[in-house]
Coordinates of C-alpha atoms and ligand atoms in Angstrom, one line a residue:
Chain A
X1 CA 5.1 30.8 -31.5
X2 CA 6.3 32.6 -28.4
X3 CA 2.9 32.2 -26.8
X4 CA 3.3 28.5 -27.6
X5 CA 6.0 27.7 -25.7
X6 CA 4.9 28.5 -22.1
X7 CA 1.5 26.8 -23.0
X8 CA 3.5 23.6 -24.2
X9 CA 5.7 24.3 -21.1
X10 CA 2.8 23.9 -18.6
X11 CA 0.4 21.5 -20.2
X12 CA 3.1 18.9 -21.8
X13 CA 6.7 18.8 -20.2
X14 CA 7.7 19.4 -17.5
X15 CA 3.8 20.3 -16.8
X16 CA 0.8 18.4 -16.3
X17 CA 1.2 15.4 -19.1
X18 CA 4.9 14.6 -18.0
X19 CA 4.3 14.9 -14.6
X20 CA 1.1 12.5 -14.6
X21 CA 2.9 9.9 -16.6
X22 CA 6.1 10.0 -14.9
X23 CA 4.9 10.1 -11.2
X24 CA 3.2 7.0 -11.8
X25 CA 5.9 5.3 -13.6
X26 CA 8.0 6.5 -10.5
X27 CA 5.8 5.1 -8.1
X28 CA 5.9 1.6 -9.8
X29 CA 9.7 1.9 -9.9
X30 CA 9.9 2.7 -6.2
X31 CA 7.3 0.0 -5.4
X32 CA 9.0 -2.7 -7.4
X33 CA 12.4 -2.1 -6.2
X34 CA 11.1 -2.0 -2.7
X35 CA 9.6 -5.4 -3.6
X36 CA 12.7 -6.9 -5.0
X37 CA 14.6 -5.5 -1.9
X38 CA 12.3 -7.6 0.1
X39 CA 12.8 -10.6 -1.9
X40 CA 9.2 -10.3 -3.4
X41 CA 8.2 -9.9 -6.7
X42 CA 5.8 -6.7 -6.6
X43 CA 3.4 -5.8 -8.8
X44 CA 3.1 -8.4 -11.7
X45 CA 0.0 -8.4 -13.8
X46 CA -0.9 -5.3 -14.5
X47 CA 0.4 -4.1 -17.9
X48 CA 4.2 -5.5 -18.5
X49 CA 5.8 -6.5 -15.3
X50 CA 2.8 -4.5 -13.3
X51 CA 4.2 -1.3 -14.8
X52 CA 0.4 -0.1 -15.1
X53 CA -0.3 -0.8 -11.3
X54 CA -0.3 3.0 -10.1
X55 CA -2.3 4.0 -13.2
X56 CA -5.2 1.3 -12.1
X57 CA -5.0 2.3 -8.7
X58 CA -5.9 5.9 -9.8
X59 CA -8.8 5.0 -12.2
X60 CA -10.1 2.6 -9.8
X61 CA -10.3 5.4 -7.1
X62 CA -11.8 8.0 -9.8
X63 CA -14.5 5.4 -10.3
X64 CA -15.3 4.7 -6.7
X65 CA -18.2 6.5 -4.5
X66 CA -17.1 9.2 -3.1
X67 CA -18.0 10.0 0.5
X68 CA -18.1 13.2 2.4
X69 CA -18.6 12.7 6.4
X70 CA -21.8 14.2 7.6
X71 CA -20.0 16.4 10.1
X72 CA -16.8 17.3 7.9
X73 CA -16.7 20.9 6.4
X74 CA -17.8 20.1 2.8
X75 CA -16.1 22.8 1.2
X76 CA -13.0 22.5 2.4
X77 CA -13.0 18.8 2.6
X78 CA -13.3 19.0 -1.1
X79 CA -11.1 21.9 -2.0
X80 CA -8.1 20.8 -0.3
X81 CA -6.8 17.9 -2.6
X82 CA -7.2 19.8 -5.3
X83 CA -5.6 23.0 -3.9
X84 CA -2.5 20.5 -2.8
X85 CA -2.4 19.0 -6.3
X86 CA -2.4 22.4 -8.1
X87 CA 0.5 23.8 -5.9
X88 CA 2.8 20.9 -6.0
X89 CA 2.2 21.0 -10.1
X90 CA 3.3 24.7 -9.6
X91 CA 6.2 23.7 -7.9
X92 CA 7.3 21.2 -10.9
X93 CA 7.4 24.1 -13.3
X94 CA 10.6 25.7 -11.4
X95 CA 12.6 22.6 -12.2
X96 CA 15.1 23.9 -14.4
X97 CA 14.6 21.0 -17.3
X98 CA 13.8 22.9 -20.5
X99 CA 14.0 26.5 -20.4
X100 CA 17.8 26.7 -21.0
X101 CA 17.8 30.6 -21.1
X102 CA 20.2 32.2 -19.0
X103 CA 17.8 35.3 -18.6
X104 CA 15.3 35.4 -15.8
X105 CA 11.8 34.4 -16.8
X106 CA 8.5 33.6 -15.2
X107 CA 10.0 29.9 -14.4
X108 CA 13.3 30.7 -13.4
X109 CA 14.5 34.0 -11.4
X110 CA 16.8 35.0 -8.5
X111 CA 15.2 33.4 -5.6
X112 CA 13.2 30.4 -7.1
X113 CA 14.9 28.0 -4.6
X114 CA 12.9 29.6 -1.9
X115 CA 9.8 29.4 -3.9
X116 CA 10.2 25.7 -4.4
X117 CA 11.1 25.2 -0.9
X118 CA 7.5 26.9 0.3
X119 CA 5.6 25.3 -2.2
X120 CA 6.8 22.0 -1.0
X121 CA 5.7 23.0 2.4
X122 CA 2.3 24.1 1.6
X123 CA 1.3 20.3 0.8
X124 CA 2.2 19.4 4.5
X125 CA -0.1 22.3 5.9
X126 CA -3.1 21.1 3.4
X127 CA -2.4 17.7 4.9
X128 CA -2.7 19.1 8.1
X129 CA -5.9 21.0 7.3
X130 CA -7.3 17.8 5.6
X131 CA -6.9 16.1 8.8
X132 CA -8.5 18.5 10.9
X133 CA -11.4 19.4 8.6
X134 CA -12.6 15.4 8.4
X135 CA -13.7 16.0 12.1
X136 CA -12.4 12.3 12.8
X137 CA -10.0 11.7 15.7
X138 CA -7.9 9.7 13.8
X139 CA -7.7 12.3 11.4
X140 CA -7.0 14.9 13.7
X141 CA -4.0 12.9 15.5
X142 CA -2.6 12.4 12.2
X143 CA -2.8 16.5 11.1
X144 CA -1.1 17.4 14.5
X145 CA 1.5 14.8 13.7
X146 CA 2.1 16.2 10.2
X147 CA 2.7 19.5 11.8
X148 CA 4.8 18.0 14.7
X149 CA 7.0 16.4 12.0
X150 CA 7.4 19.5 9.9
X151 CA 9.2 21.2 12.6
X152 CA 11.5 18.4 12.6
X153 CA 12.5 18.3 9.2
X154 CA 12.0 21.7 7.5
X155 CA 14.8 23.6 9.0
X156 CA 17.5 20.6 8.2
X157 CA 16.0 20.7 4.7
X158 CA 16.7 24.4 4.3
X159 CA 19.9 24.4 5.8
X160 CA 21.0 21.5 3.4
X161 CA 19.6 23.7 0.5
X162 CA 21.3 26.7 1.7
X163 CA 25.0 25.2 1.3
X164 CA 25.1 24.6 -2.3
X165 CA 23.3 28.1 -2.5
X166 CA 26.1 29.8 -1.1
X167 CA 28.6 27.9 -2.5
X168 CA 27.2 29.1 -6.2
X169 CA 26.6 32.5 -4.8
X170 CA 23.0 32.3 -6.1
X171 CA 19.5 31.6 -5.2
X172 CA 18.5 30.5 -8.8
X173 CA 18.4 26.8 -9.2
X174 CA 19.5 27.1 -12.7
X175 CA 22.7 29.1 -11.7
X176 CA 23.4 26.6 -8.8
X177 CA 23.2 23.7 -11.4
X178 CA 25.1 25.4 -14.1
X179 CA 27.7 26.4 -11.3
X180 CA 28.1 22.5 -10.6
X181 CA 28.2 21.6 -14.1
X182 CA 31.2 23.8 -14.6
X183 CA 33.0 22.5 -11.4
X184 CA 31.7 18.9 -10.9
X185 CA 34.4 18.2 -8.0
X186 CA 32.7 20.8 -5.7
X187 CA 29.7 18.3 -5.5
X188 CA 31.7 16.4 -3.1
X189 CA 31.8 19.1 -0.7
X190 CA 28.1 19.2 -0.3
X191 CA 27.7 15.2 0.4
X192 CA 26.6 15.7 4.0
X193 CA 24.0 18.1 2.7
X194 CA 22.9 15.7 0.1
X195 CA 22.3 12.9 2.5
X196 CA 20.5 15.4 5.0
X197 CA 18.3 16.6 2.0
X198 CA 17.4 12.8 1.2
X199 CA 16.1 12.0 4.7
X200 CA 14.3 15.2 4.8
X201 CA 12.8 14.4 1.8
X202 CA 11.7 11.1 3.1
X203 CA 9.8 12.6 6.0
X204 CA 8.2 15.1 3.8
X205 CA 6.6 12.1 1.6
X206 CA 5.9 10.6 4.8
X207 CA 7.5 7.2 3.8
X208 CA 8.9 4.6 6.1
X209 CA 10.6 5.2 8.7
X210 CA 8.9 8.7 8.9
X211 CA 5.3 7.5 8.2
X212 CA 4.1 8.4 11.5
X213 CA 1.3 10.6 10.5
X214 CA -0.4 7.8 8.6
X215 CA 0.7 4.8 10.5
X216 CA -1.8 2.1 9.8
X217 CA -1.2 0.3 12.7
X218 CA -1.8 3.1 15.3
X219 CA -4.2 5.6 13.8
X220 CA -5.9 3.7 11.1
X221 CA -5.2 5.9 8.1
X222 CA -4.0 9.1 9.6
X223 CA -5.2 12.6 8.1
X224 CA -6.5 10.5 5.1
X225 CA -8.8 8.4 7.3
X226 CA -12.0 9.9 5.8
X227 CA -11.2 10.3 2.5
X228 CA -11.9 8.0 -0.2
X229 CA -12.7 7.7 -4.3
X230 CA -11.6 11.0 -6.3
X231 CA -10.1 12.8 -3.4
X232 CA -8.0 9.9 -2.2
X233 CA -6.8 9.7 -5.9
X234 CA -5.9 13.3 -5.9
X235 CA -3.7 12.8 -2.8
X236 CA -2.0 9.7 -4.2
X237 CA -1.4 11.5 -7.2
X238 CA 0.2 14.2 -5.1
X239 CA 2.5 12.1 -3.3
X240 CA 3.7 10.8 -6.3
X241 CA 4.4 14.0 -7.6
X242 CA 6.1 15.4 -4.8
X243 CA 8.6 12.6 -4.9
X244 CA 9.3 13.5 -8.5
X245 CA 9.5 17.3 -7.8
X246 CA 11.6 16.7 -4.5
X247 CA 13.8 14.2 -6.0
X248 CA 14.3 16.6 -9.1
X249 CA 14.9 19.4 -6.8
X250 CA 17.7 17.5 -5.0
X251 CA 19.3 16.3 -8.3
X252 CA 19.2 20.2 -9.5
X253 CA 20.8 21.4 -6.4
X254 CA 23.4 18.9 -5.4
X255 CA 23.7 16.7 -8.6
X256 CA 24.5 19.2 -11.2
X257 CA 21.1 19.7 -12.6
X258 CA 20.1 18.4 -16.4
X259 CA 22.2 20.1 -18.8
X260 CA 21.6 20.0 -22.5
X261 CA 18.6 21.1 -24.0
X262 CA 15.3 19.1 -24.5
X263 CA 16.1 15.6 -25.0
X264 CA 19.5 15.0 -23.1
X265 CA 18.1 17.3 -20.6
X266 CA 15.1 14.8 -20.3
X267 CA 17.5 11.8 -20.1
X268 CA 19.7 13.3 -17.3
X269 CA 16.3 14.1 -15.4
X270 CA 15.3 10.6 -15.6
X271 CA 18.6 9.0 -14.8
X272 CA 19.2 11.5 -11.7
X273 CA 15.7 11.3 -10.3
X274 CA 15.6 7.8 -10.8
X275 CA 19.0 7.5 -8.9
X276 CA 17.4 9.7 -6.0
X277 CA 14.0 7.2 -5.9
X278 CA 16.4 4.0 -5.7
X279 CA 18.1 5.7 -2.4
X280 CA 14.6 6.7 -0.9
X281 CA 13.2 3.1 -1.5
X282 CA 16.6 1.5 0.1
X283 CA 16.0 4.0 2.7
X284 CA 12.5 2.6 3.3
X285 CA 13.3 -1.0 2.8
X286 CA 15.9 -0.9 5.7
X287 CA 13.8 1.0 8.3
X288 CA 11.0 0.6 10.2
X289 CA 8.6 3.0 11.7
X290 CA 10.0 5.3 14.5
X291 CA 8.1 7.4 17.2
X292 CA 7.2 10.9 16.6
X293 CA 9.7 12.2 19.6
X294 CA 12.5 9.8 18.3
X295 CA 12.1 11.5 15.1
X296 CA 12.1 14.9 16.4
X297 CA 15.0 14.4 18.6
X298 CA 16.6 12.7 15.6
X299 CA 16.6 15.5 13.4
X300 CA 17.2 18.1 16.2
X301 CA 20.5 16.3 17.4
X302 CA 21.6 14.8 14.4
X303 CA 20.1 16.6 11.3
X304 CA 20.3 20.3 12.1
X305 CA 23.9 20.4 13.7
X306 CA 25.1 18.3 10.7
X307 CA 23.3 20.8 8.8
X308 CA 25.1 23.7 10.5
X309 CA 28.7 21.9 9.9
X310 CA 27.8 21.5 6.3
X311 CA 27.1 25.2 5.9
X312 CA 30.5 26.1 7.8
X313 CA 32.4 23.8 5.5
X314 CA 30.9 25.5 2.6
X315 CA 31.6 29.1 3.9
X316 CA 35.3 28.1 4.6
X317 CA 35.6 26.4 1.2
X318 CA 34.2 29.7 -0.4
X319 CA 36.3 32.0 1.4
X320 CA 39.4 30.3 -0.3
X321 CA 37.9 29.5 -3.4
X322 CA 40.2 31.5 -6.3
Chain B
X1 CA 17.5 5.6 19.8
X2 CA 19.1 3.8 17.3
X3 CA 18.3 4.1 13.6
X4 CA 20.5 1.3 12.6
X5 CA 20.1 0.6 8.8
X6 CA 24.0 -0.1 7.6
X7 CA 23.6 -3.7 8.8
X8 CA 20.7 -4.2 6.6
X9 CA 22.1 -2.5 3.1
X10 CA 24.1 -5.8 1.8
X11 CA 21.2 -7.9 2.5
X12 CA 19.0 -5.5 0.6
X13 CA 21.3 -5.4 -2.3
X14 CA 21.7 -9.1 -2.2
X15 CA 17.7 -9.7 -2.6
X16 CA 17.8 -6.8 -5.4
X17 CA 19.8 -9.1 -7.7
X18 CA 18.7 -12.6 -6.1
X19 CA 15.6 -14.6 -7.7
X20 CA 12.8 -13.7 -5.6
X21 CA 11.6 -16.3 -3.4
X22 CA 7.7 -15.8 -4.6
X23 CA 5.8 -18.5 -5.8
X24 CA 3.6 -17.4 -8.6
X25 CA 0.8 -19.2 -7.3
X26 CA -1.9 -19.5 -9.3
X27 CA 0.2 -20.5 -12.4
X28 CA 2.8 -22.6 -10.4
X29 CA 0.9 -24.9 -8.1
X30 CA 2.5 -25.4 -4.8
X31 CA 3.3 -28.9 -3.6
X32 CA 1.3 -29.9 -0.4
X33 CA 3.1 -31.5 2.2
X34 CA 2.4 -35.3 2.9
X35 CA -0.4 -35.6 5.8
X36 CA -1.8 -32.3 4.9
X37 CA -5.9 -32.3 6.0
X38 CA -7.3 -31.1 3.0
X39 CA -11.2 -32.2 2.2
X40 CA -12.9 -34.9 4.0
X41 CA -14.1 -37.7 1.5
X42 CA -16.4 -40.8 2.5
X43 CA -16.8 -44.0 1.3
X44 CA -20.7 -45.2 1.3
X45 CA -19.8 -49.0 1.1
X46 CA -17.9 -48.9 4.5
X47 CA -20.4 -47.2 6.5
X48 CA -22.2 -49.1 9.3
X49 CA -24.2 -46.1 10.6
X50 CA -23.1 -46.0 14.3
X51 CA -23.2 -42.2 14.3
X52 CA -19.8 -41.9 15.9
X53 CA -18.6 -39.5 13.8
X54 CA -21.5 -37.3 14.2
X55 CA -21.2 -37.4 17.9
X56 CA -17.5 -36.7 17.8
X57 CA -17.2 -33.9 14.9
X58 CA -16.4 -30.9 17.0
X59 CA -17.9 -28.4 14.5
X60 CA -21.2 -30.4 13.8
X61 CA -20.3 -30.8 10.0
X62 CA -21.5 -34.3 9.4
X63 CA -24.8 -35.7 8.8
X64 CA -25.5 -39.1 8.2
X65 CA -28.8 -40.0 6.4
X66 CA -30.2 -43.6 6.2
X67 CA -31.4 -44.0 2.4
X68 CA -33.1 -47.2 2.8
X69 CA -35.4 -48.5 5.5
X70 CA -34.5 -52.3 4.6
X71 CA -30.7 -52.4 4.0
X72 CA -27.8 -50.8 5.9
X73 CA -27.1 -47.9 3.6
X74 CA -26.3 -44.7 4.3
X75 CA -25.6 -41.4 2.6
X76 CA -23.2 -38.6 4.2
X77 CA -23.5 -34.9 4.0
X78 CA -20.3 -32.8 4.8
X79 CA -20.9 -29.1 5.5
X80 CA -17.6 -27.9 4.1
X81 CA -18.0 -24.5 5.7
X82 CA -18.1 -25.7 9.2
X83 CA -15.4 -28.7 8.9
X84 CA -12.5 -27.7 10.7
X85 CA -10.2 -29.9 9.0
X86 CA -9.4 -31.7 12.4
X87 CA -9.5 -35.5 11.1
X88 CA -11.2 -36.5 14.3
X89 CA -13.7 -38.3 12.1
X90 CA -10.9 -40.3 10.5
X91 CA -9.8 -41.4 13.8
X92 CA -13.2 -42.4 15.2
X93 CA -14.8 -44.1 12.8
X94 CA -14.4 -47.9 13.8
X95 CA -14.5 -49.1 9.8
X96 CA -11.9 -46.5 8.5
X97 CA -14.7 -45.0 6.3
X98 CA -13.1 -41.7 5.9
X99 CA -10.0 -40.3 4.6
X100 CA -8.7 -36.8 3.8
X101 CA -7.6 -35.7 0.2
X102 CA -5.0 -32.8 -0.5
X103 CA -7.8 -30.7 -2.0
X104 CA -7.6 -27.0 -0.7
X105 CA -8.8 -24.8 -3.5
X106 CA -12.4 -25.2 -2.7
X107 CA -13.3 -21.5 -2.6
X108 CA -16.7 -21.0 -3.4
X109 CA -19.4 -18.0 -3.9
X110 CA -21.9 -19.5 -1.9
X111 CA -22.4 -21.9 1.2
X112 CA -24.5 -24.1 -0.7
X113 CA -21.6 -25.0 -3.2
X114 CA -19.8 -25.9 -0.2
X115 CA -22.1 -28.9 1.0
X116 CA -20.9 -31.9 -0.3
X117 CA -22.9 -35.0 -0.6
X118 CA -21.6 -38.6 -0.6
X119 CA -23.7 -41.4 -1.4
Chain C
X1 CA -14.6 2.0 -23.6
X2 CA -14.9 3.9 -20.3
X3 CA -16.4 1.0 -18.8
X4 CA -14.1 -1.6 -19.9
X5 CA -11.2 0.8 -18.5
X6 CA -13.0 1.3 -15.2
X7 CA -13.8 -2.5 -15.2
X8 CA -10.0 -3.3 -15.8
X9 CA -9.0 -1.0 -13.1
X10 CA -11.0 -2.6 -10.7
X11 CA -9.7 -6.1 -11.1
X12 CA -6.6 -4.9 -11.3
X13 CA -6.3 -2.9 -8.0
X14 CA -8.4 -4.5 -5.2
X15 CA -7.0 -3.0 -1.8
X16 CA -8.0 -5.2 1.0
X17 CA -9.2 -4.5 4.7
X18 CA -8.8 -6.9 7.3
X19 CA -11.2 -7.3 9.7
X20 CA -11.4 -9.7 12.6
X21 CA -15.1 -9.7 13.6
X22 CA -14.2 -10.7 17.4
X23 CA -14.3 -14.4 17.7
X24 CA -11.7 -16.6 16.5
X25 CA -8.4 -17.9 17.5
X26 CA -6.4 -15.3 15.2
X27 CA -5.3 -18.3 13.0
X28 CA -6.7 -17.1 10.0
X29 CA -5.6 -13.5 10.7
X30 CA -1.9 -14.7 10.7
X31 CA -2.3 -16.8 7.4
X32 CA -3.7 -13.4 5.8
X33 CA -0.5 -12.0 6.7
X34 CA 1.4 -14.9 5.3
X35 CA -0.5 -14.5 2.1
X36 CA 0.8 -10.7 2.1
X37 CA 4.4 -11.8 2.7
X38 CA 7.2 -12.5 0.1
X39 CA 6.4 -16.3 -0.2
X40 CA 3.0 -15.8 -1.9
X41 CA 2.9 -11.9 -2.2
X42 CA -0.5 -10.7 -2.7
X43 CA 0.7 -7.6 -4.3
X44 CA 1.3 -9.2 -7.5
X45 CA -2.2 -8.8 -7.9
X46 CA -2.4 -5.0 -7.0
X47 CA -3.7 -5.8 -3.1
X48 CA -2.7 -3.6 -0.8
X49 CA -3.4 -3.9 2.8
X50 CA -5.3 -0.5 4.1
X51 CA -6.1 0.4 7.3
X52 CA -9.0 2.0 6.9
X53 CA -12.5 1.1 5.4
X54 CA -12.8 4.4 3.4
X55 CA -9.9 2.9 1.2
X56 CA -11.0 -0.3 0.4
X57 CA -12.8 -2.6 -2.0
X58 CA -12.4 -6.0 -0.5
X59 CA -13.1 -6.8 3.3
X60 CA -11.5 -9.9 4.3
X61 CA -13.6 -11.0 7.3
X62 CA -12.2 -13.7 9.8
X63 CA -13.5 -15.0 12.9
X64 CA -16.9 -15.4 14.1
X65 CA -19.0 -12.5 14.7
X66 CA -19.8 -11.7 18.6
X67 CA -22.8 -10.2 19.5
X68 CA -21.2 -6.9 20.9
X69 CA -19.2 -6.8 17.9
X70 CA -22.1 -7.2 15.6
X71 CA -23.0 -3.4 15.2
X72 CA -19.3 -2.6 14.6
X73 CA -19.1 -4.8 12.0
X74 CA -21.9 -3.7 10.1
X75 CA -20.7 0.2 10.8
X76 CA -17.1 -0.9 9.2
X77 CA -19.3 -2.6 6.2
X78 CA -21.1 0.7 5.6
X79 CA -17.9 2.9 5.4
X80 CA -16.7 0.9 2.9
X81 CA -17.6 3.0 -0.3
X82 CA -19.3 1.1 -3.4
X83 CA -18.5 -1.2 -5.0
X84 CA -17.3 -3.7 -2.5
X85 CA -16.9 -7.3 -2.0
X86 CA -16.9 -9.4 1.1
X87 CA -14.7 -12.4 1.6
X88 CA -15.6 -14.7 4.8
X89 CA -12.2 -16.6 5.4
X90 CA -11.9 -19.5 7.3
X91 CA -14.6 -21.8 9.2
X92 CA -15.2 -19.1 11.9
X93 CA -16.6 -16.3 9.5
X94 CA -18.4 -18.8 7.2
X95 CA -20.1 -20.9 9.8
X96 CA -19.0 -20.1 13.6
X97 CA -16.4 -23.2 13.6
X98 CA -16.1 -24.4 16.7
X99 CA -17.9 -21.5 18.5
X100 CA -21.2 -22.8 16.9
X101 CA -24.0 -22.8 19.4
X102 CA -22.5 -20.5 21.5
X103 CA -24.9 -18.1 23.5
X104 CA -22.7 -15.0 21.9
X105 CA -21.9 -15.5 18.2
X106 CA -23.7 -15.6 15.2
X107 CA -23.3 -18.6 13.0
X108 CA -21.5 -17.1 9.9
X109 CA -20.9 -13.4 9.2
X110 CA -23.5 -13.9 6.1
X111 CA -26.3 -13.5 8.4
X112 CA -25.3 -9.9 8.6
X113 CA -23.7 -9.0 5.4
X114 CA -23.7 -10.2 1.9
X115 CA -21.0 -12.2 1.5
X116 CA -19.3 -12.6 -2.1
X117 CA -16.7 -15.5 -1.5
X118 CA -15.8 -18.2 1.1
X119 CA -12.6 -19.5 2.0
X120 CA -12.9 -22.9 3.7
X121 CA -10.1 -24.0 6.3
X122 CA -9.4 -23.5 9.9
X123 CA -7.1 -21.9 9.2
X124 CA -6.9 -22.0 5.3
X125 CA -3.6 -22.1 3.5
X126 CA -2.5 -18.5 2.1
X127 CA -2.7 -20.4 -1.5
X128 CA -6.5 -20.9 -0.6
X129 CA -7.0 -17.2 0.0
X130 CA -5.2 -16.4 -3.0
X131 CA -7.4 -18.8 -5.1
X132 CA -10.6 -17.2 -3.8
X133 CA -9.2 -13.7 -4.4
X134 CA -8.6 -14.7 -8.0
X135 CA -11.7 -16.4 -8.5
X136 CA -13.6 -13.2 -7.0
X137 CA -11.7 -11.2 -9.1
X138 CA -12.3 -13.2 -12.6
X139 CA -16.0 -13.3 -11.5
X140 CA -16.2 -9.4 -11.2
X141 CA -18.4 -7.9 -13.9
Ligands
SF4_1 S1 -12.4 -33.3 10.0 FE1 -13.1 -32.7 11.9 S2 -14.6 -30.9 11.6 FE2 -14.1 -32.2 9.7 S3 -15.9 -33.3 9.6 FE3 -14.1 -34.4 10.2 S4 -14.6 -34.6 12.5 FE4 -15.8 -33.0 11.7
SF4_2 S1 -18.3 -43.2 12.4 FE1 -18.0 -44.4 10.3 S2 -19.2 -46.0 10.3 FE2 -20.1 -44.7 12.0 S3 -21.4 -43.5 11.1 FE3 -19.8 -42.5 10.9 S4 -18.7 -42.9 9.0 FE4 -20.7 -44.6 9.4
SF4_3 S1 -11.6 -20.7 11.1 FE1 -10.2 -21.9 12.7 S2 -8.0 -20.7 12.5 FE2 -9.5 -19.3 11.7 S3 -9.8 -18.1 13.4 FE3 -11.6 -19.7 13.2 S4 -10.7 -21.1 14.7 FE4 -9.1 -19.8 14.3

């Protein structure tokens, strides 16, 4: 029994199976919202109102021919998508959805916030390597842009995640969530940090307005230009799962987590992540792509100072808290 | 740089709850405006074989072939893959042999299926 | 079972690459964009416009193939992974249109690539393109 629980945890919920199913659902939700905000219908004929569209995309990619460019580094080119997917699935295990024991365990320990933030950064590095090892000019430019953008949004994201951690006085996601569940009003203090984290997540997911690395109209397909078939399917799945994990992390840290054990926790998880996906889709629909220098100056001129301001507010409130 | 998106948000939310403008096309046909230039239609009874249309067609899409040596009877082959739907033939023909219908769903899997023979 | 699943996914998720073969007036390119816009919304069928040939399933070609572009068009076609489909859209791609007989264009892109569907028109209506895509998807085995 004791061994069964971790296995279930890794394989079923919130591990692989749940992640695959829920991330495709999230992609459908995102695409449908995006389409409706643009006054369109969006996916319609695949399953009921297109709900199976992401699944169809991924199955199709798995069944397609898989091309490795002649000059590319074969081993790196093949291994990178798998690595990236494995890393992001590992990050999902640290979301405090099910194990509601207070004692530290292998999925929840002091400092796991830093671990998740670190694991969320790794796919970005892998995107860069993927672009670099395709030995294609467009991919290389895309890869370099990925790294350049990383320097823009990573610091504001960490600053934004820092403030709730300071307020709760803990580096453990579970404890931060419990802290905010007990004092819901204190969530309002972090409102600036919440929006900074949202914008940084949007940049991390490389969606409009931050889709600079794979800007179709400028550099063909960015870092994924040479990827096709199964490997592209891995990267697509990776993007979806990254969205779920990022949304889950923000929900756990800023919105009070997912209280109430297995089933209520699942319901909270779905409601809160879908809310964040909704905000991300609105951001995607309302903006258009900016240039890379604009993105960097935006994050250093606005996001980082606002993050520091947020930190100051939190420290002052923390000092005056009984 | 201005990252304005506040002005767009009300519009986005309004479209979110409005009926979409999309026409679900293959299931709900779209009305074609009057005067739309669809496929060329030829009336063999009226043709006098003057070949003005063949010379005027900018896309070499018309062949007029005499079918009998003794009578003035002609058949016309329209190469719909070349036709640019300009209606020059309708204007040029002295006997008003041509008109254009409103048909546009003529996609085919082979160029030979696009050839239309009127006789 | 697996085969039926794969077939289903192929029909439901055609990603398109839009290729202008060189000649032509761009009228057809604008109609393709019109087919992707809210009024006709090709995404209903799962169509997504992709920037790179490696991601695409269906190549929509417009414009007459100029001799200078011939090798490039061929190369782009070879970069699309199997199974792939080509749609020749507009009179230029089908038969050269008003550029017929010019010294530097081919009379139709099917001189160069196997073409699966032809969309007549100059330019075609967006609805005609959707009609062609649906016909093509229904015919996929
Ligand atoms: S419509 Fe224009 S292109 Fe078509 S057959 Fe008539 S003259 Fe020729
Ligand atoms: S111009 Fe009219 S009458 Fe003359 S050949 Fe053509 S169709 Fe016949
Ligand atoms: S077929 Fe007509 S509209 Fe289309 S590119 Fe050629 S000339 Fe332009």
